[in-house]
Coordinates of C-alpha atoms in Angstrom, one line a residue:
X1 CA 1.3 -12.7 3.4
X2 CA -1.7 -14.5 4.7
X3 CA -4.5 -13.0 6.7
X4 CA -7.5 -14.5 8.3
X5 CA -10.8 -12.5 10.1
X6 CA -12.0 -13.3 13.4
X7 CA -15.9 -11.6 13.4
X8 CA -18.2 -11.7 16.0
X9 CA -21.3 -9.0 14.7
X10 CA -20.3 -9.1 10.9
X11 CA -20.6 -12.4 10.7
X12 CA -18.5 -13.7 8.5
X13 CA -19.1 -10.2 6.2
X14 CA -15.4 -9.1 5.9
X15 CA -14.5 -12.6 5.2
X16 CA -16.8 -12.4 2.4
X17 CA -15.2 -9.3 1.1
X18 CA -12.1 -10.5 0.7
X19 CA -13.1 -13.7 -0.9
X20 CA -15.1 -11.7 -3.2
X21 CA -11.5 -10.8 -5.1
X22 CA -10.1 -13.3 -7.5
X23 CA -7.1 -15.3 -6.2
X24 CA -8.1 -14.0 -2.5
X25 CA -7.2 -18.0 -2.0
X26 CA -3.4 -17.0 -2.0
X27 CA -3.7 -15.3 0.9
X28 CA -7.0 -16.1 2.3
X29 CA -7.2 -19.6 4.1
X30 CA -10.0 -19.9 7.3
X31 CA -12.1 -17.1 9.0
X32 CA -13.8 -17.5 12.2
X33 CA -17.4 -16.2 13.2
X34 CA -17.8 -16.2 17.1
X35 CA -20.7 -14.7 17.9
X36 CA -20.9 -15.9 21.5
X37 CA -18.5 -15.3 24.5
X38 CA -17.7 -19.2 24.7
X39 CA -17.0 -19.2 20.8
X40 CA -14.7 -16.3 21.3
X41 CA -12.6 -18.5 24.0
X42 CA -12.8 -21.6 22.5
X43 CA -11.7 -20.8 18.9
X44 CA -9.7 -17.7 19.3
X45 CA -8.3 -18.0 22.9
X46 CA -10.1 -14.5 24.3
X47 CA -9.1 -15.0 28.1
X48 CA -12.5 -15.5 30.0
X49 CA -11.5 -13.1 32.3
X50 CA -10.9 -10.2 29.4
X51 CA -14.8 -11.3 28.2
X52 CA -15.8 -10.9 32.4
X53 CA -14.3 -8.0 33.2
X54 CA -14.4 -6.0 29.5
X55 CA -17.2 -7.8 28.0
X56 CA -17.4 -8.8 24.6
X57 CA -17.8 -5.9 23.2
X58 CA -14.2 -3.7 24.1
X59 CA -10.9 -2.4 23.3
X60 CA -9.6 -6.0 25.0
X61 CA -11.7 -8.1 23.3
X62 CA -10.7 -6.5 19.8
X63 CA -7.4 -7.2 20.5
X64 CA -7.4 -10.9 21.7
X65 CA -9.5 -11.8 19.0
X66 CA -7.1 -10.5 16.6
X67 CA -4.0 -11.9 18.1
X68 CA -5.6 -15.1 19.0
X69 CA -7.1 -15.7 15.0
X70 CA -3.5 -14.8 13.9
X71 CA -1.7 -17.5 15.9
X72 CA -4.6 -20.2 15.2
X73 CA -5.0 -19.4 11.9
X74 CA -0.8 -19.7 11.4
X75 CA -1.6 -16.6 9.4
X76 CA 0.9 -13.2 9.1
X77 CA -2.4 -10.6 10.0
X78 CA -6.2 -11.1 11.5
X79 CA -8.5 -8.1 11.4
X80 CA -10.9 -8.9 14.0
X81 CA -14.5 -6.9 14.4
X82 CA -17.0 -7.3 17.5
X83 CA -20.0 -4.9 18.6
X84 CA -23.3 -3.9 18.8
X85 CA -25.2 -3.9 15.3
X86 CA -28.7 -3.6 17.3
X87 CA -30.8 -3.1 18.4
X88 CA -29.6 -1.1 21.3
X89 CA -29.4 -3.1 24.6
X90 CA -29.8 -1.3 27.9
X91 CA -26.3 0.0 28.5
X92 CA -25.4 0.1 25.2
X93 CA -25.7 2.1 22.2
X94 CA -26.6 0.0 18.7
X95 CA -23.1 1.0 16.4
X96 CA -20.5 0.7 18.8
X97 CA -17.6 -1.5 17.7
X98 CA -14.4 -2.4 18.3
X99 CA -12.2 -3.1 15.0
X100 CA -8.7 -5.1 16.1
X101 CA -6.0 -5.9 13.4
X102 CA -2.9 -7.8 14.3
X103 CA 0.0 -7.9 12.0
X104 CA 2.8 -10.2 12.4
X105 CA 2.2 -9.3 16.3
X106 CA 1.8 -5.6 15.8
X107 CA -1.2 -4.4 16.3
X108 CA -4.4 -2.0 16.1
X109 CA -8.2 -1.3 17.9
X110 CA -10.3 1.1 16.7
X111 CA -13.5 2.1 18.6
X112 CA -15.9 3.3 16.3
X113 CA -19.6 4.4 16.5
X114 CA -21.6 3.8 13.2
X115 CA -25.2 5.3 12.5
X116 CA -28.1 3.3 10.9
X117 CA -30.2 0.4 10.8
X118 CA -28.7 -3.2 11.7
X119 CA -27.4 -3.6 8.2
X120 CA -26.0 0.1 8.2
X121 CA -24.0 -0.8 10.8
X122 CA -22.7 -4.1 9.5
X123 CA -21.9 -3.0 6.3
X124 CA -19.8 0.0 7.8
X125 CA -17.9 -1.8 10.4
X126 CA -16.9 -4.2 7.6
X127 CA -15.6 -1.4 5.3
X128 CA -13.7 0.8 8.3
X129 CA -12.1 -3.4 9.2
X130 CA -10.7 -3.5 5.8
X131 CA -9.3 -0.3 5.2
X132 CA -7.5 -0.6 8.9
X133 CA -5.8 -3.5 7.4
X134 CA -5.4 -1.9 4.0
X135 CA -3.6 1.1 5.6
X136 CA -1.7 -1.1 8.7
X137 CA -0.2 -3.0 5.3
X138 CA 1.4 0.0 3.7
X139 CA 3.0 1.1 7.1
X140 CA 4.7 -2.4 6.4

């Protein structure tokens, strides 16, 4: 099984977990980090109508990102994360994230709502990413 991330406010930090195992080259070949809306389209294929009408930052998005980095990436599963780290914007609350994870097609979203600084946040919605994949693998 091969599995790629497709990050938007973790930056690249579950991608860097999994590389942090020996061998994660067996089943670890490309990540993507798209931070920005256009990113998000352009690498991953996220509909620019999904990222108009749900923003960024949903259920939607989640879910295209995860499906799109699965097909690109020619990979079996994509855990894709995007939210707000911080600080809080107007309309929305600092810790809310989406967490998507597509295997072979099947798929997952989580919306979670972390507490804590920026890095808090970050380091949380990367741990809650891979233990949705960890436990979308056993139901395999």
């Amino acid at each position: 099984m091969t599995v790629t991330t497709a990050e938007s406010c973790t930056g690249g930090m579950v991608a860097a977990a999994i590389t942090s195992v020996p061998g994660s080259s067996e089943v670890f070949h490309q990540g993507y980090v798209t931070y920005c809306d256009q990113a998000k389209h352009k690498m991953l294929g996220v509909r620019k109508r999904t990222l108009r009408k749900h923003t960024a930052v949903s259920r939607e998005t989640a879910w295209e990102m995860a499906l799109g980095g699965m097909r690109r990436a020619k990979a079996d599963g994509c855990i894709s994360v995007t939210g707000y780290a911080g600080p809080a914007l107007q309309d929305e609350p600092a810790g809310l994230v989406y967490i998507g994870c597509c295997i072979r097609g099947r798929g997952k979203v989580l919306k979670c709502s972390f507490e804590g600084s920026r890095d808090e946040i970050r380091q949380a919605a990367r741990d809650r990413a891979i233990a949705l994949f960890c436990s979308m693998l056993k139901e395999e």
